[in-house]
Amino acid sequence: MTLPILTVVDLRKSFTLHGLGGQVIDSLHGVSLHLEEGEHVAIAGSSGAGKSSLLRCLIRNYLPDAGQVLLHSAGPAGGETPPRSRPAAAVPAFAPESVPGGATIELTALDDRSMARLRGREIGYVSQFLSAGPRNSPRQHVLTSARRRGLEGTTAEQAVGEALTGLGLEEELWGVDCSVLSGGERQRVNLAAGIVSPPRLLLLDEPVSALDPYNREKALVMIERLASQGVSVLAVYHDMRIIRRVASRVLVMAKGRIVDEGTPGAVLEKHHAALEEAAA
Amino acid sequence: MSTAAILDKLDHDAGARQNSPRPTVMDEQGKREVRRASLAAVAIPGHQVPFGSREMPVARGWGSGGLQVTLAVGGEDDTVKVIDQGDEEGVNAVNLRRLIRGALGCAGTGDTREATIVQSRHRIPEDRMRVGQTLVLQVPVSEPLRKVEKSVLECQRMHAEADYSRIWVAMYEELAVGGMITTGASYPVMVNHRYLMAPSPIPRWDIPRLNHSEHLTILCHGRDKKIYAVPPHTPVAPVVFDDVPFEVEHTPGSRCELCGSEDTYLVPVQGGNFLCSDVEWCSRVRHRDVDAVEHAALAPQQYYPDAARRQSLRTIGVSDPDRQALTVGGAQAQTALGPDGTRQEWSLKVSGLTKVYPGSWGSSEVVAAADVSFDVAPSEALGIIGESGSGKSTVMRCIIGDETASAGEVRLAGLEDGRRNVFDLDLSARRRLRIGTLAVVYQDPSHGLDMGISAGGNIAERLTAAGWRKYHEIRSRAAALLERVEVPLDRMDDVVGQFSGGMRQRVQIAKALATDPKVLLLDEPTTGLDASVAAGVLDLLRELLAERNIAVVVVSHDFSVVRALTDRAMVMHRGQVVETGLTDQLFADPHQAYTQRLVAAARS
């Protein structure tokens, strides 16, 4: 029996631009979706369809106007708890019980502090661009992320090493300043920070777009491995071949709505022309 | 015939010739005033009591204070001895004695054993002072804090609050920079474990003689109009670190050229020889009129300097335990108790904070902060963003206590489990909060640091305020902190005023974290620095916050600072909180017009 992990109900988002006389730009017009544990769901659609906005609304990088984002925790109701190590004394553990609603958390209404704690531990988000602080090395950046997820000492160092090696980042680059890295290298550092000791739910926004075929292959292997670790993934890809390869299900978005969904084979066939055009 | 005997004869002859009383040197009312002040001083050992000082017929600095005490407490039955620099036959001593004898009609003596009142400057007699005797010391500087604080009011505050960390820092500085204590005369002492006192310019040699003494000591400064006292059997302890022993002046192998004494306070004379400072004692030794065994027991031999001990004072080392103590420092999260006794999440809670600058003639009322509320939990950082004049710094200053809020509450988990409103505390209690509970890093390092002392000394100030009294522990902790904030250790003993802006800010951060505070307020921590230095400091702060369980409030007009350091933020505009949210959300998806403008400005 699979367990639900994320339910999105009628999510809406628009932007009011006060600098432009209050002009309103609609982004999401009521998106609903459902994700189960271990599923890898891809979102396809042309630019401006709202794919990234959707991911950002889920992680609350954007504040949705309306709708619900329900994160189902694997609490006592779900039976077994995930075997991931919980943060020790260093970081207060996030307890879903402390959140109204018990084992299911409504993210759009969650207070900022709880949301900040939940981020990176229960939900991970990998944006297209690396946002490492100044003077931060790849090793340091990924280590921070690992520590945030409760890994400590040598365990954390080891996990960081595995993630960076798995993504093919040469070891001599681990200690350099992130600002000297190439675009592809940055994207891999970013991805490594996302998948090191992965949380139960990962949101990936075009995680391999800047990678050459060789490194893309390595990254995809790492992403594929996530599903086998029981991590649920919701990801945006532009490349149809990648969707066919890694996704168990695909959602097609257009103009802020989900217009179709199904297995990659069936859905991509149907929307082939429009999607290939968008990807090209 | 000695000089004194000749003068005595002159006195006698003159008195007989005129057969009339001496002119009144001090009126009865003045005497009563001095006696009252002396009694108050005895009642509060070491505390400086102000009094209405009278003009005396001696030059200022020549003992007008001591003279007033002696004239006020003395009478016909007394026998007075006056010492100047250990010598009762110096010009000043002789003149004062004549004046006193003439004014009181009392006897004079050179023999300490016969005296009931000994007025002195620079020395306590080498012979033992006895029960019933009064030692009157003329004081050139009454305020022991004067060398570290020029403001009289601030000195008074420090005495009132027993806040003597600055004097400890001065001691630290002498040891760290000079390798030894160089303060000679007027070495600061703690009287009765409460008041810091300047014991007039007696040498360190004489300090132990004040401790649990049998005699009464009254000290008076005529021009400062201050009287203070050490009653008999009162503990008097030199200010000294637990692990750096107090030392008296002593040259190994020295002995008096005249009497051969080795256990007296000796002064060097020409040719590399030494003489007893106390002329009376020296003469009595030569006439075998002393109790040598008793004196040997009184001599402060246990405080003779030990050169070998000084070797380690200037070394800088960071021990591994100190290093580790930094990273796990503040591991215990501290949160408040709610009304029902349950643990709250926050370490700092601000509710309804309002600051109104009232209108006055020519200016209208300004609401600098209106109903600002937030709380911060351990290992969480909250940003307050806004342009100049938005009220963000006002909020910060009200929390710190630099300004008085018009309304609202501030609670700290570290203060009575959060049940007490910080605004209800008096100023001294609020100042104490700053030592270990609530630390601040200012935009301008000169607000948080003393630019005139070393980097290590600045950190020592916070540590000594928190009660640290072991020099080596203070030094090692300071070194570990400076190493952590990437200040080169070979600059630890350099004056902060010589540091670059970035280095100063690093020292300020180290100082703020020295006592593992539970709440840290950062006020524009990188604003005064140029871009590359600011990035380094920002990065350091990010690391420091990540490895601690501290609750942090970051006030800045700079979005990038707030983004780098915080998870949550509030946007302030004209004293109002206009928007709150997750920091990245405020930047990516600002809702209010003002926030959008701010973000647009930050992006461009």
Tab-separated table of C-alpha atoms in Angstrom, chain B residues 149 151 153-166 194 397-404 412 415 421-440 442 447 461-467 511-512 515 517 519 521:
chain	number	residue	atom	x	y	z
B	149	GLU	CA	36.916	56.250	33.302
B	151	SER	CA	33.327	60.645	33.802
B	153	LEU	CA	28.944	60.080	36.997
B	154	GLU	CA	29.990	56.886	35.264
B	155	CYS	CA	32.464	56.156	38.069
B	156	GLN	CA	29.656	56.594	40.590
B	157	ARG	CA	27.476	54.218	38.622
B	158	MET	CA	30.238	51.629	38.495
B	159	HIS	CA	30.672	51.833	42.274
B	160	ALA	CA	26.941	51.661	42.870
B	161	GLU	CA	26.606	48.546	40.725
B	162	ALA	CA	29.943	47.065	41.803
B	163	ASP	CA	30.652	46.963	38.080
B	164	TYR	CA	34.439	46.831	38.186
B	165	SER	CA	35.153	44.887	35.007
B	166	ARG	CA	37.053	47.862	33.576
B	194	ARG	CA	32.332	45.419	47.977
B	397	ARG	CA	17.694	50.315	20.696
B	398	CYS	CA	14.549	49.904	22.780
B	399	ILE	CA	15.295	46.200	23.223
B	400	ILE	CA	18.888	46.891	24.200
B	401	GLY	CA	17.949	49.684	26.564
B	402	ASP	CA	19.713	52.497	24.752
B	403	GLU	CA	16.295	54.101	24.442
B	404	THR	CA	13.155	53.928	26.514
B	412	LEU	CA	13.749	37.013	27.442
B	415	LEU	CA	15.322	36.368	32.408
B	421	ASN	CA	9.038	42.290	31.179
B	422	VAL	CA	12.513	43.657	30.505
B	423	PHE	CA	11.088	47.189	30.428
B	424	ASP	CA	10.181	46.849	34.123
B	425	LEU	CA	13.828	46.424	35.112
B	426	ASP	CA	15.948	49.294	36.302
B	427	LEU	CA	18.857	50.476	34.192
B	428	SER	CA	21.490	48.552	36.086
B	429	ALA	CA	19.615	45.272	35.743
B	430	ARG	CA	19.204	45.954	32.051
B	431	ARG	CA	22.897	46.618	31.761
B	432	ARG	CA	23.609	43.285	33.421
B	433	LEU	CA	21.453	41.560	30.828
B	434	ARG	CA	23.979	42.698	28.265
B	435	ILE	CA	26.753	40.675	29.873
B	436	GLY	CA	25.578	37.164	29.218
B	437	THR	CA	21.984	37.165	28.067
B	438	LEU	CA	21.579	39.710	25.305
B	439	ALA	CA	24.571	40.577	23.126
B	440	VAL	CA	24.726	43.301	20.511
B	442	TYR	CA	26.740	47.525	16.398
B	447	HIS	CA	30.135	51.532	20.056
B	461	GLU	CA	36.063	43.055	29.489
B	462	ARG	CA	33.035	40.915	28.719
B	463	LEU	CA	34.511	37.884	30.440
B	464	THR	CA	35.547	39.727	33.610
B	465	ALA	CA	32.110	41.340	33.736
B	466	ALA	CA	30.710	37.821	33.685
B	467	GLY	CA	32.887	36.974	36.661
B	511	LYS	CA	33.253	39.960	22.087
B	512	ALA	CA	29.526	39.614	21.595
B	515	THR	CA	29.825	34.677	27.051
B	517	PRO	CA	24.607	34.772	24.940
B	519	VAL	CA	20.104	36.216	22.114
B	521	LEU	CA	21.179	41.466	18.047
